[in-house]
Amino acid sequence: MDYLTEFFQNIGDTLSYMASLSVGMLDGVKYTVGLFFITILFSIPLGLCLTLLRNSKITALRGVTGFYVWIMRGTPLLLQLFFFYFGLPNLPFVGDYLILGRFQAACLTFVLNYAAYFCEIFRGGILSVDAGQYEAAQVLGFGKWQTNLKIVFPQMLKVCLPSISNECITLVKDTALITAISVTEILYFAKAAVNRDTNATAYVVAAVFYLVMTYGLTKLFNWLERRFHF
Amino acid sequence: MHMIEVTNLKKSFGSDVILEGVSFSVEKGQTVSVIGPSGAGKSTMLRCLIDLESANDGTILIEGQPLLQNGTYPHERQRRAICAKMGMVFQNFNLFPHLSVKRNLMIAPLNSKTLSPQQASEKADALLKKVGLDGKQNAMPSELSGGQKQRVAIARALMMNPDVLLFDEPTSALDPQLTGEVLAVIKELAQEHMTMIVVTHEMGFAREVSDKILFMGDKRILEEGTPDEIFHHPHDPRITEFVSKIL
């Protein structure tokens, strides 16, 4: 009987410990979620602009965007984060004007980095749109922008949705990187709790936070894919 | 004034010559069929008329206005304005897959603001009825048969009230049993004196419906005439050979 009481007592203690950890981490969620939404909000339109430049008739524009994508995809996100936070202020002459807050630096890095990935995702989607669609739009009197907005983008989006979903889920997990520049997001609190209590439970709690967010995103994109089925 | 007048049209892709000086004219209300062996340049010629291909030389007058004058194109704006008088139906339909049948019809007049949403909706319903697809308003293109898709494409082209309709092998992607329903719609338009140019391999259709037939071969028009002249009294032995093989 004593053993059983002790067993339940232990479970109760663990749960209340986890609950107290969660309360602390909830405070970090605002940075995780904030970074996620800011990145999505700005990197998708920026990625789309980059795609249009990448498909431009002007060779120089194609070259510049190609170079940009190469740099942003070709170097570690963590390195870029360090560069924008620690590196920019050390640049000669302009450095003094480029001192960013931790979260600002994180947002800037993520937007610029994810825009490069979205650029390539959208480029693939645009390539998948049949040439006949452009011809039909032209003979029906569509302008270039009308063709893009009303004919090409919706079809591109359908093709791109699975890749966008993938990218969004990666983004949720990548937000944990900003703990490296001491933004107090979820993993920052977890790490602090583990060090303080010499107990790894906080990592499990943090994992649950990420799983809940990625689960929600998975469901959202499944729904979107069904809606965009034509 | 001719509805369409083409003089000495030349087109090549790199060193590959496709059209070596094509001249013909189409009168208002005429149905003109363009026949001939594959690779004769029929489709390219048709695509030049509506500016989907840029020609290298020649003159194209649409209702007297120059789309191409002695090898020179006017400003982009004028090219578009001239082509807006024409509609085109493609071999592969090219319906917009993300829009319902009715939206496919309405999108162009709404874009160009030539019709109000109310007018566009009424006109779309009327045209779908005309091509025998009343009740398919909310269907998606992927739910339609090839013949139905092509009839939607014809209705879509008619939404813009074109003075001329161009058909680029409208039945070549269809099963034989589905070609009939599409040809019936084109015949009906011919009876209403819509001006049409039809590139086709359907000899029976060309003979029955056309006011004039252009026989293209070897990068030029070898002969033009009434169906009777082309099918029964051709001057060029290549036409005799082609016709005997097909019929």
Tab-separated table of C-alpha atoms in Angstrom:
chain	number	residue	atom	x	y	z
A	1	MET	CA	0.000	0.000	0.000
A	2	ASP	CA	2.860	2.302	0.919
A	3	TYR	CA	4.540	1.592	-2.397
A	4	LEU	CA	1.406	2.498	-4.322
A	5	THR	CA	0.953	5.745	-2.438
A	6	GLU	CA	4.569	6.599	-3.047
A	7	PHE	CA	4.187	5.735	-6.747
A	8	PHE	CA	1.250	8.086	-7.197
A	9	GLN	CA	2.960	10.662	-5.071
A	10	ASN	CA	5.949	10.523	-7.454
A	11	ILE	CA	3.797	10.884	-10.540
A	12	GLY	CA	2.006	13.792	-8.932
A	13	ASP	CA	5.293	15.460	-8.083
A	14	THR	CA	6.616	14.994	-11.620
A	15	LEU	CA	3.438	16.384	-13.163
A	16	SER	CA	3.426	19.433	-10.937
A	17	TYR	CA	7.137	19.938	-11.691
A	18	MET	CA	6.353	19.739	-15.439
A	19	ALA	CA	3.474	22.143	-14.994
A	20	SER	CA	5.694	24.664	-13.226
A	21	LEU	CA	8.242	24.315	-16.065
A	22	SER	CA	5.482	24.875	-18.653
A	23	VAL	CA	4.429	28.092	-17.010
A	24	GLY	CA	7.974	29.407	-17.354
A	25	MET	CA	8.223	28.240	-20.964
A	26	LEU	CA	4.898	29.782	-21.910
A	27	ASP	CA	6.674	33.075	-21.529
A	28	GLY	CA	9.115	31.929	-24.244
A	29	VAL	CA	6.320	30.915	-26.616
A	30	LYS	CA	5.761	34.544	-27.585
A	31	TYR	CA	9.226	34.712	-29.142
A	32	THR	CA	8.886	31.346	-30.872
A	33	VAL	CA	5.451	32.113	-32.253
A	34	GLY	CA	6.359	35.746	-32.945
A	35	LEU	CA	9.437	34.767	-34.941
A	36	PHE	CA	7.408	32.138	-36.795
A	37	PHE	CA	4.693	34.546	-37.903
A	38	ILE	CA	7.032	37.416	-38.734
A	39	THR	CA	9.156	35.071	-40.833
A	40	ILE	CA	6.143	33.645	-42.706
A	41	LEU	CA	4.562	37.068	-43.162
A	42	PHE	CA	7.637	38.637	-44.768
A	43	SER	CA	9.608	35.774	-46.289
A	44	ILE	CA	6.771	34.445	-48.476
A	45	PRO	CA	6.123	37.754	-50.320
A	46	LEU	CA	9.868	38.407	-50.471
A	47	GLY	CA	10.424	34.885	-51.822
A	48	LEU	CA	7.768	35.473	-54.466
A	49	CYS	CA	9.469	38.715	-55.535
A	50	LEU	CA	12.805	36.905	-55.723
A	51	THR	CA	11.185	34.212	-57.905
A	52	LEU	CA	9.911	36.840	-60.320
A	53	LEU	CA	13.380	38.421	-60.486
A	54	ARG	CA	14.935	34.976	-60.876
A	55	ASN	CA	12.699	34.379	-63.922
A	56	SER	CA	13.349	37.863	-65.303
A	57	LYS	CA	14.439	38.471	-68.869
A	58	ILE	CA	17.324	40.577	-67.584
A	59	THR	CA	20.399	38.414	-67.108
A	60	ALA	CA	21.864	40.610	-64.359
A	61	LEU	CA	18.729	40.269	-62.194
A	62	ARG	CA	18.757	36.506	-62.634
A	63	GLY	CA	22.419	36.466	-61.679
A	64	VAL	CA	21.991	38.587	-58.562
A	65	THR	CA	19.050	36.561	-57.242
A	66	GLY	CA	20.845	33.307	-58.070
A	67	PHE	CA	23.842	34.531	-56.081
A	68	TYR	CA	21.607	35.565	-53.168
A	69	VAL	CA	19.907	32.168	-53.060
A	70	TRP	CA	23.276	30.445	-53.234
A	71	ILE	CA	24.623	32.411	-50.254
A	72	MET	CA	21.508	32.069	-48.092
A	73	ARG	CA	20.995	28.377	-48.758
A	74	GLY	CA	24.666	27.563	-48.872
A	75	THR	CA	25.634	28.744	-45.380
A	76	PRO	CA	24.315	27.587	-41.981
A	77	LEU	CA	21.382	29.506	-40.571
A	78	LEU	CA	23.178	29.633	-37.223
A	79	LEU	CA	26.185	31.272	-38.871
A	80	GLN	CA	23.914	33.872	-40.504
A	81	LEU	CA	22.301	34.521	-37.136
A	82	PHE	CA	25.707	35.158	-35.537
A	83	PHE	CA	26.702	37.342	-38.481
A	84	PHE	CA	23.627	39.572	-38.287
A	85	TYR	CA	23.743	39.872	-34.497
A	86	PHE	CA	27.461	39.962	-33.706
A	87	GLY	CA	28.985	40.680	-37.109
A	88	LEU	CA	27.075	43.650	-38.510
A	89	PRO	CA	28.019	46.125	-35.730
A	90	ASN	CA	31.697	45.370	-36.417
A	91	LEU	CA	31.556	46.374	-40.069
A	92	PRO	CA	33.742	49.409	-40.810
A	93	PHE	CA	31.962	52.774	-41.195
A	94	VAL	CA	28.360	51.476	-41.267
A	95	GLY	CA	28.631	49.166	-38.265
A	96	ASP	CA	27.430	51.756	-35.776
A	97	TYR	CA	24.122	52.005	-37.569
A	98	LEU	CA	23.591	48.249	-37.741
A	99	ILE	CA	23.318	47.369	-34.078
A	100	LEU	CA	20.226	45.205	-33.823
A	101	GLY	CA	18.363	43.893	-30.820
A	102	ARG	CA	18.496	40.127	-30.316
A	103	PHE	CA	14.969	39.483	-31.529
A	104	GLN	CA	15.306	42.005	-34.378
A	105	ALA	CA	18.459	40.277	-35.575
A	106	ALA	CA	16.698	36.911	-35.337
A	107	CYS	CA	13.729	38.152	-37.403
A	108	LEU	CA	15.943	39.722	-40.064
A	109	THR	CA	18.051	36.589	-40.420
A	110	PHE	CA	15.090	34.249	-40.631
A	111	VAL	CA	13.181	36.384	-43.145
A	112	LEU	CA	16.206	36.681	-45.440
A	113	ASN	CA	17.071	33.006	-45.104
A	114	TYR	CA	13.574	31.610	-45.590
A	115	ALA	CA	12.893	33.943	-48.532
A	116	ALA	CA	15.683	32.149	-50.408
A	117	TYR	CA	14.059	28.761	-49.800
A	118	PHE	CA	10.601	30.045	-50.728
A	119	CYS	CA	12.077	31.578	-53.879
A	120	GLU	CA	13.227	28.148	-55.036
A	121	ILE	CA	9.968	26.473	-54.010
A	122	PHE	CA	7.911	29.011	-55.983
A	123	ARG	CA	10.254	28.777	-58.960
A	124	GLY	CA	9.581	25.050	-59.159
A	125	GLY	CA	5.835	25.720	-58.918
A	126	ILE	CA	5.876	28.281	-61.704
A	127	LEU	CA	7.822	25.920	-63.958
A	128	SER	CA	5.032	23.381	-63.506
A	129	VAL	CA	2.387	25.699	-65.017
A	130	ASP	CA	1.697	24.711	-68.625
A	131	ALA	CA	2.723	27.139	-71.380
A	132	GLY	CA	-0.814	26.843	-72.784
A	133	GLN	CA	-2.128	28.663	-69.711
A	134	TYR	CA	-0.120	31.777	-70.608
A	135	GLU	CA	-1.287	31.562	-74.226
A	136	ALA	CA	-4.937	31.213	-73.225
A	137	ALA	CA	-4.565	34.199	-70.889
A	138	GLN	CA	-2.915	36.269	-73.622
A	139	VAL	CA	-5.607	35.642	-76.236
A	140	LEU	CA	-8.264	36.453	-73.631
A	141	GLY	CA	-6.673	39.862	-73.146
A	142	PHE	CA	-5.029	39.338	-69.739
A	143	GLY	CA	-2.179	41.678	-68.846
A	144	LYS	CA	1.050	40.286	-67.474
A	145	TRP	CA	0.077	40.925	-63.856
A	146	GLN	CA	-3.449	39.647	-64.268
A	147	THR	CA	-1.995	36.461	-65.745
A	148	ASN	CA	0.357	36.024	-62.809
A	149	LEU	CA	-2.157	36.839	-60.092
A	150	LYS	CA	-5.219	35.064	-61.439
A	151	ILE	CA	-3.845	32.197	-63.493
A	152	VAL	CA	-0.256	31.339	-62.601
A	153	PHE	CA	-0.057	31.896	-58.832
A	154	PRO	CA	-3.116	29.825	-57.854
A	155	GLN	CA	-1.838	26.880	-59.897
A	156	MET	CA	1.672	27.368	-58.563
A	157	LEU	CA	0.362	27.403	-55.000
A	158	LYS	CA	-1.318	24.039	-55.396
A	159	VAL	CA	1.949	22.471	-56.540
A	160	CYS	CA	3.956	24.246	-53.828
A	161	LEU	CA	1.726	23.548	-50.819
A	162	PRO	CA	3.423	20.323	-49.685
A	163	SER	CA	6.842	22.026	-49.872
A	164	ILE	CA	5.559	25.131	-48.079
A	165	SER	CA	4.131	22.910	-45.357
A	166	ASN	CA	7.500	21.205	-45.012
A	167	GLU	CA	9.260	24.552	-44.786
A	168	CYS	CA	6.871	25.863	-42.118
A	169	ILE	CA	7.425	22.817	-39.932
A	170	THR	CA	11.180	23.200	-40.310
A	171	LEU	CA	10.780	26.853	-39.370
A	172	VAL	CA	9.065	25.998	-36.062
A	173	LYS	CA	12.047	23.865	-35.096
A	174	ASP	CA	14.613	26.344	-36.442
A	175	THR	CA	13.278	29.019	-34.075
A	176	ALA	CA	15.104	27.114	-31.327
A	177	LEU	CA	18.385	28.323	-32.866
A	178	ILE	CA	17.857	31.851	-31.570
A	179	THR	CA	18.592	30.605	-28.077
A	180	ALA	CA	22.201	30.874	-29.283
A	181	ILE	CA	21.918	34.673	-29.230
A	182	SER	CA	20.086	34.507	-25.886
A	183	VAL	CA	16.568	35.282	-27.035
A	184	THR	CA	14.418	33.906	-24.228
A	185	GLU	CA	12.356	31.477	-26.269
A	186	ILE	CA	11.211	27.975	-25.266
A	187	LEU	CA	14.532	26.161	-25.500
A	188	TYR	CA	16.279	28.959	-23.580
A	189	PHE	CA	14.022	28.336	-20.561
A	190	ALA	CA	14.339	24.566	-20.912
A	191	LYS	CA	18.109	24.757	-20.924
A	192	ALA	CA	18.111	27.065	-17.918
A	193	ALA	CA	15.798	24.719	-15.983
A	194	VAL	CA	17.913	21.674	-16.821
A	195	ASN	CA	21.049	23.428	-15.576
A	196	ARG	CA	19.344	24.723	-12.454
A	197	ASP	CA	17.618	21.466	-11.416
A	198	THR	CA	20.110	19.006	-12.954
A	199	ASN	CA	17.085	17.214	-14.352
A	200	ALA	CA	16.380	16.686	-18.079
A	201	THR	CA	12.584	16.751	-17.730
A	202	ALA	CA	12.495	20.327	-19.064
A	203	TYR	CA	13.724	19.099	-22.461
A	204	VAL	CA	10.752	16.725	-22.646
A	205	VAL	CA	8.383	19.561	-21.811
A	206	ALA	CA	9.993	21.742	-24.493
A	207	ALA	CA	9.663	18.895	-27.007
A	208	VAL	CA	5.934	18.723	-26.242
A	209	PHE	CA	5.619	22.443	-26.968
A	210	TYR	CA	7.227	22.005	-30.403
A	211	LEU	CA	5.168	18.883	-31.132
A	212	VAL	CA	1.915	20.677	-30.369
A	213	MET	CA	2.836	23.515	-32.756
A	214	THR	CA	3.967	21.238	-35.572
A	215	TYR	CA	0.886	19.048	-35.123
A	216	GLY	CA	-1.361	22.092	-35.544
A	217	LEU	CA	0.539	23.135	-38.665
A	218	THR	CA	0.311	19.644	-40.162
A	219	LYS	CA	-3.458	19.678	-39.694
A	220	LEU	CA	-3.736	23.184	-41.131
A	221	PHE	CA	-1.813	22.250	-44.272
A	222	ASN	CA	-3.764	19.033	-44.742
A	223	TRP	CA	-6.897	21.142	-44.746
A	224	LEU	CA	-5.369	23.660	-47.180
A	225	GLU	CA	-4.295	20.889	-49.545
A	226	ARG	CA	-7.818	19.523	-49.610
A	227	ARG	CA	-9.173	23.000	-50.336
A	228	PHE	CA	-6.683	23.546	-53.154
A	229	HIS	CA	-7.495	20.283	-54.848
A	230	PHE	CA	-8.710	20.909	-58.386
B	1	MET	CA	-12.166	45.740	-96.664
B	2	HIS	CA	-11.111	42.180	-95.866
B	3	MET	CA	-11.665	40.867	-92.372
B	4	ILE	CA	-8.155	39.457	-92.403
B	5	GLU	CA	-5.550	40.072	-95.055
B	6	VAL	CA	-2.176	38.392	-94.920
B	7	THR	CA	0.560	39.253	-97.400
B	8	ASN	CA	3.882	37.514	-97.835
B	9	LEU	CA	4.042	36.249	-94.219
B	10	LYS	CA	7.428	34.782	-93.365
B	11	LYS	CA	8.458	32.982	-90.202
B	12	SER	CA	11.489	30.992	-89.181
B	13	PHE	CA	12.776	29.569	-85.930
B	14	GLY	CA	16.508	30.248	-86.140
B	15	SER	CA	17.638	28.785	-89.464
B	16	ASP	CA	14.521	26.609	-89.599
B	17	VAL	CA	12.119	28.177	-92.111
B	18	ILE	CA	8.442	27.521	-91.252
B	19	LEU	CA	6.540	29.937	-93.505
B	20	GLU	CA	7.994	31.079	-96.813
B	21	GLY	CA	5.686	33.879	-97.874
B	22	VAL	CA	2.037	33.112	-97.114
B	23	SER	CA	-0.726	35.324	-98.563
B	24	PHE	CA	-4.476	34.978	-98.257
B	25	SER	CA	-7.546	36.878	-97.170
B	26	VAL	CA	-10.685	36.102	-95.222
B	27	GLU	CA	-13.992	37.932	-95.695
B	28	LYS	CA	-16.458	38.766	-92.966
B	29	GLY	CA	-18.706	35.817	-92.159
B	30	GLN	CA	-16.547	33.277	-93.952
B	31	THR	CA	-15.474	29.933	-92.566
B	32	VAL	CA	-12.010	29.155	-93.860
B	33	SER	CA	-10.418	25.765	-93.277
B	34	VAL	CA	-6.687	25.270	-93.409
B	35	ILE	CA	-5.657	21.751	-94.337
B	36	GLY	CA	-2.460	20.043	-95.369
B	37	PRO	CA	0.181	17.620	-94.180
B	38	SER	CA	1.843	17.901	-90.758
B	39	GLY	CA	4.741	20.326	-90.655
B	40	ALA	CA	3.292	22.508	-93.406
B	41	GLY	CA	3.160	25.500	-91.033
B	42	LYS	CA	-0.618	25.604	-90.509
B	43	SER	CA	-0.542	26.102	-86.752
B	44	THR	CA	2.364	28.538	-86.885
B	45	MET	CA	0.497	30.638	-89.449
B	46	LEU	CA	-2.586	30.705	-87.209
B	47	ARG	CA	-0.515	31.601	-84.144
B	48	CYS	CA	1.081	34.496	-86.038
B	49	LEU	CA	-2.393	35.921	-86.699
B	50	ILE	CA	-3.090	36.345	-82.982
B	51	ASP	CA	0.437	37.302	-81.972
B	52	LEU	CA	1.352	34.078	-80.166
B	53	GLU	CA	4.291	33.878	-82.566
B	54	SER	CA	6.198	36.824	-83.972
B	55	ALA	CA	6.626	36.680	-87.744
B	56	ASN	CA	9.856	37.775	-89.435
B	57	ASP	CA	8.369	39.511	-92.418
B	58	GLY	CA	5.116	40.311	-94.186
B	59	THR	CA	1.912	42.166	-93.462
B	60	ILE	CA	-1.096	41.128	-91.384
B	61	LEU	CA	-4.163	43.368	-91.490
B	62	ILE	CA	-7.009	42.631	-89.087
B	63	GLU	CA	-10.122	44.579	-90.108
B	64	GLY	CA	-7.807	46.928	-91.947
B	65	GLN	CA	-5.548	47.561	-88.963
B	66	PRO	CA	-1.927	46.465	-89.168
B	67	LEU	CA	-0.827	43.856	-86.638
B	68	LEU	CA	2.280	43.542	-88.769
B	69	GLN	CA	3.305	45.934	-91.541
B	70	ASN	CA	6.138	44.910	-93.849
B	71	GLY	CA	7.837	42.998	-91.067
B	72	THR	CA	7.407	45.694	-88.400
B	73	TYR	CA	5.139	45.326	-85.397
B	74	PRO	CA	3.387	48.352	-83.900
B	75	HIS	CA	3.595	49.235	-80.217
B	76	GLU	CA	2.657	46.531	-77.694
B	77	ARG	CA	-0.534	48.404	-76.806
B	78	GLN	CA	-1.766	48.421	-80.387
B	79	ARG	CA	-0.835	44.763	-80.893
B	80	ARG	CA	-3.002	43.869	-77.931
B	81	ALA	CA	-5.873	46.068	-79.049
B	82	ILE	CA	-5.904	44.472	-82.500
B	83	CYS	CA	-5.714	40.936	-81.123
B	84	ALA	CA	-8.545	41.652	-78.684
B	85	LYS	CA	-10.906	41.424	-81.666
B	86	MET	CA	-10.020	37.768	-82.099
B	87	GLY	CA	-10.607	34.668	-80.045
B	88	MET	CA	-8.731	31.407	-80.134
B	89	VAL	CA	-9.528	27.786	-79.377
B	90	PHE	CA	-6.571	25.498	-78.738
B	91	GLN	CA	-5.913	21.856	-79.438
B	92	ASN	CA	-5.367	21.195	-75.722
B	93	PHE	CA	-8.300	23.357	-74.554
B	94	ASN	CA	-6.143	25.298	-72.058
B	95	LEU	CA	-9.009	25.795	-69.646
B	96	PHE	CA	-7.977	27.265	-66.294
B	97	PRO	CA	-7.971	24.167	-64.052
B	98	HIS	CA	-8.400	26.065	-60.788
B	99	LEU	CA	-11.624	27.770	-61.862
B	100	SER	CA	-15.103	26.343	-62.290
B	101	VAL	CA	-16.606	26.191	-65.775
B	102	LYS	CA	-18.567	29.366	-65.213
B	103	ARG	CA	-15.568	31.228	-63.752
B	104	ASN	CA	-13.540	30.168	-66.786
B	105	LEU	CA	-16.076	31.971	-68.918
B	106	MET	CA	-16.495	35.033	-66.735
B	107	ILE	CA	-12.890	35.834	-65.849
B	108	ALA	CA	-11.860	37.458	-69.146
B	109	PRO	CA	-14.746	39.956	-69.502
B	110	LEU	CA	-14.475	40.776	-65.797
B	111	ASN	CA	-10.730	41.365	-66.122
B	112	SER	CA	-11.121	43.671	-69.093
B	113	LYS	CA	-14.228	45.227	-67.501
B	114	THR	CA	-16.158	44.802	-70.751
B	115	LEU	CA	-19.081	43.312	-68.798
B	116	SER	CA	-20.464	43.826	-65.307
B	117	PRO	CA	-20.528	40.727	-63.044
B	118	GLN	CA	-24.271	40.482	-63.596
B	119	GLN	CA	-23.966	40.705	-67.395
B	120	ALA	CA	-21.033	38.272	-67.443
B	121	SER	CA	-23.002	35.762	-65.393
B	122	GLU	CA	-26.032	35.955	-67.672
B	123	LYS	CA	-23.922	35.731	-70.797
B	124	ALA	CA	-21.990	32.743	-69.416
B	125	ASP	CA	-25.228	30.889	-68.702
B	126	ALA	CA	-26.538	31.660	-72.178
B	127	LEU	CA	-23.357	30.506	-73.906
B	128	LEU	CA	-23.142	27.307	-71.857
B	129	LYS	CA	-26.679	26.551	-72.961
B	130	LYS	CA	-25.700	27.228	-76.554
B	131	VAL	CA	-22.823	24.725	-76.441
B	132	GLY	CA	-25.029	22.171	-74.681
B	133	LEU	CA	-23.458	22.391	-71.237
B	134	ASP	CA	-26.227	23.994	-69.240
B	135	GLY	CA	-25.987	22.605	-65.697
B	136	LYS	CA	-22.175	22.292	-65.770
B	137	GLN	CA	-21.662	25.829	-64.418
B	138	ASN	CA	-20.088	24.685	-61.163
B	139	ALA	CA	-18.152	21.709	-62.530
B	140	MET	CA	-14.371	21.888	-62.483
B	141	PRO	CA	-12.546	21.333	-65.792
B	142	SER	CA	-11.023	18.093	-64.455
B	143	GLU	CA	-14.533	16.641	-64.166
B	144	LEU	CA	-15.309	17.131	-67.867
B	145	SER	CA	-14.702	14.932	-70.912
B	146	GLY	CA	-12.436	16.237	-73.670
B	147	GLY	CA	-15.388	17.155	-75.849
B	148	GLN	CA	-17.020	19.056	-73.004
B	149	LYS	CA	-13.765	20.867	-72.233
B	150	GLN	CA	-13.439	22.009	-75.826
B	151	ARG	CA	-17.033	23.239	-75.875
B	152	VAL	CA	-16.328	25.223	-72.699
B	153	ALA	CA	-13.235	26.652	-74.413
B	154	ILE	CA	-15.360	27.760	-77.375
B	155	ALA	CA	-17.892	29.377	-75.052
B	156	ARG	CA	-15.049	31.083	-73.186
B	157	ALA	CA	-13.720	32.552	-76.439
B	158	LEU	CA	-17.224	33.753	-77.379
B	159	MET	CA	-17.565	35.640	-74.075
B	160	MET	CA	-15.306	38.355	-75.490
B	161	ASN	CA	-17.554	38.859	-78.553
B	162	PRO	CA	-14.731	38.256	-81.030
B	163	ASP	CA	-15.081	39.351	-84.649
B	164	VAL	CA	-12.953	36.380	-85.675
B	165	LEU	CA	-12.479	32.962	-84.080
B	166	LEU	CA	-9.337	30.945	-84.719
B	167	PHE	CA	-9.341	27.179	-84.153
B	168	ASP	CA	-6.024	25.353	-83.876
B	169	GLU	CA	-6.832	21.674	-84.517
B	170	PRO	CA	-9.784	21.798	-82.130
B	171	THR	CA	-10.525	18.075	-82.322
B	172	SER	CA	-7.050	16.572	-82.623
B	173	ALA	CA	-6.826	15.739	-78.895
B	174	LEU	CA	-10.267	14.106	-78.822
B	175	ASP	CA	-11.547	10.558	-79.239
B	176	PRO	CA	-13.374	10.121	-82.567
B	177	GLN	CA	-16.702	9.793	-80.757
B	178	LEU	CA	-16.189	13.174	-79.048
B	179	THR	CA	-15.111	15.122	-82.150
B	180	GLY	CA	-18.694	15.179	-83.435
B	181	GLU	CA	-20.058	17.224	-80.545
B	182	VAL	CA	-17.330	19.849	-80.953
B	183	LEU	CA	-17.668	20.032	-84.747
B	184	ALA	CA	-21.433	20.455	-84.321
B	185	VAL	CA	-20.846	23.586	-82.247
B	186	ILE	CA	-18.431	24.997	-84.849
B	187	LYS	CA	-20.935	24.224	-87.624
B	188	GLU	CA	-23.602	26.100	-85.731
B	189	LEU	CA	-21.295	29.113	-85.494
B	190	ALA	CA	-20.644	28.867	-89.242
B	191	GLN	CA	-24.379	28.982	-89.894
B	192	GLU	CA	-24.559	32.140	-87.793
B	193	HIS	CA	-21.838	33.612	-90.038
B	194	MET	CA	-19.152	33.909	-87.414
B	195	THR	CA	-15.867	34.592	-89.190
B	196	MET	CA	-13.641	31.599	-88.505
B	197	ILE	CA	-10.316	30.115	-89.514
B	198	VAL	CA	-10.088	26.426	-88.651
B	199	VAL	CA	-6.873	24.447	-88.871
B	200	THR	CA	-8.087	20.885	-89.082
B	201	HIS	CA	-7.442	17.320	-90.144
B	202	GLU	CA	-11.184	16.614	-90.335
B	203	MET	CA	-11.624	16.523	-94.122
B	204	GLY	CA	-15.330	15.725	-93.989
B	205	PHE	CA	-15.908	18.757	-91.786
B	206	ALA	CA	-13.752	21.027	-93.978
B	207	ARG	CA	-15.613	19.945	-97.108
B	208	GLU	CA	-19.040	20.386	-95.577
B	209	VAL	CA	-18.656	23.645	-93.664
B	210	SER	CA	-15.976	25.749	-95.353
B	211	ASP	CA	-16.596	28.646	-97.691
B	212	LYS	CA	-12.946	28.470	-98.609
B	213	ILE	CA	-10.144	26.013	-98.088
B	214	LEU	CA	-6.467	26.859	-97.906
B	215	PHE	CA	-4.229	23.936	-98.715
B	216	MET	CA	-0.847	24.407	-97.096
B	217	GLY	CA	2.218	22.376	-97.894
B	218	ASP	CA	5.891	23.005	-98.184
B	219	LYS	CA	5.820	26.193	-96.038
B	220	ARG	CA	3.309	28.015	-98.248
B	221	ILE	CA	-0.259	27.932	-99.508
B	222	LEU	CA	-0.238	25.575	-102.468
B	223	GLU	CA	-3.799	26.258	-103.448
B	224	GLU	CA	-6.922	27.976	-102.239
B	225	GLY	CA	-10.447	27.472	-103.404
B	226	THR	CA	-13.919	26.229	-102.624
B	227	PRO	CA	-14.231	22.735	-101.125
B	228	ASP	CA	-15.308	21.443	-104.530
B	229	GLU	CA	-12.226	22.873	-106.248
B	230	ILE	CA	-9.807	21.550	-103.615
B	231	PHE	CA	-11.301	18.097	-103.197
B	232	HIS	CA	-12.398	17.353	-106.749
B	233	HIS	CA	-10.450	19.546	-109.150
B	234	PRO	CA	-7.105	20.409	-107.535
B	235	HIS	CA	-4.375	21.738	-109.802
B	236	ASP	CA	-1.455	20.664	-107.678
B	237	PRO	CA	-0.681	16.917	-107.776
B	238	ARG	CA	0.394	17.070	-104.103
B	239	ILE	CA	-3.189	17.907	-103.154
B	240	THR	CA	-4.542	15.013	-105.193
B	241	GLU	CA	-2.125	12.730	-103.389
B	242	PHE	CA	-2.954	14.116	-99.918
B	243	VAL	CA	-6.693	13.982	-100.495
B	244	SER	CA	-6.608	10.429	-101.857
B	245	LYS	CA	-4.632	9.276	-98.811
B	246	ILE	CA	-6.991	10.882	-96.322
B	247	LEU	CA	-10.414	10.201	-97.822
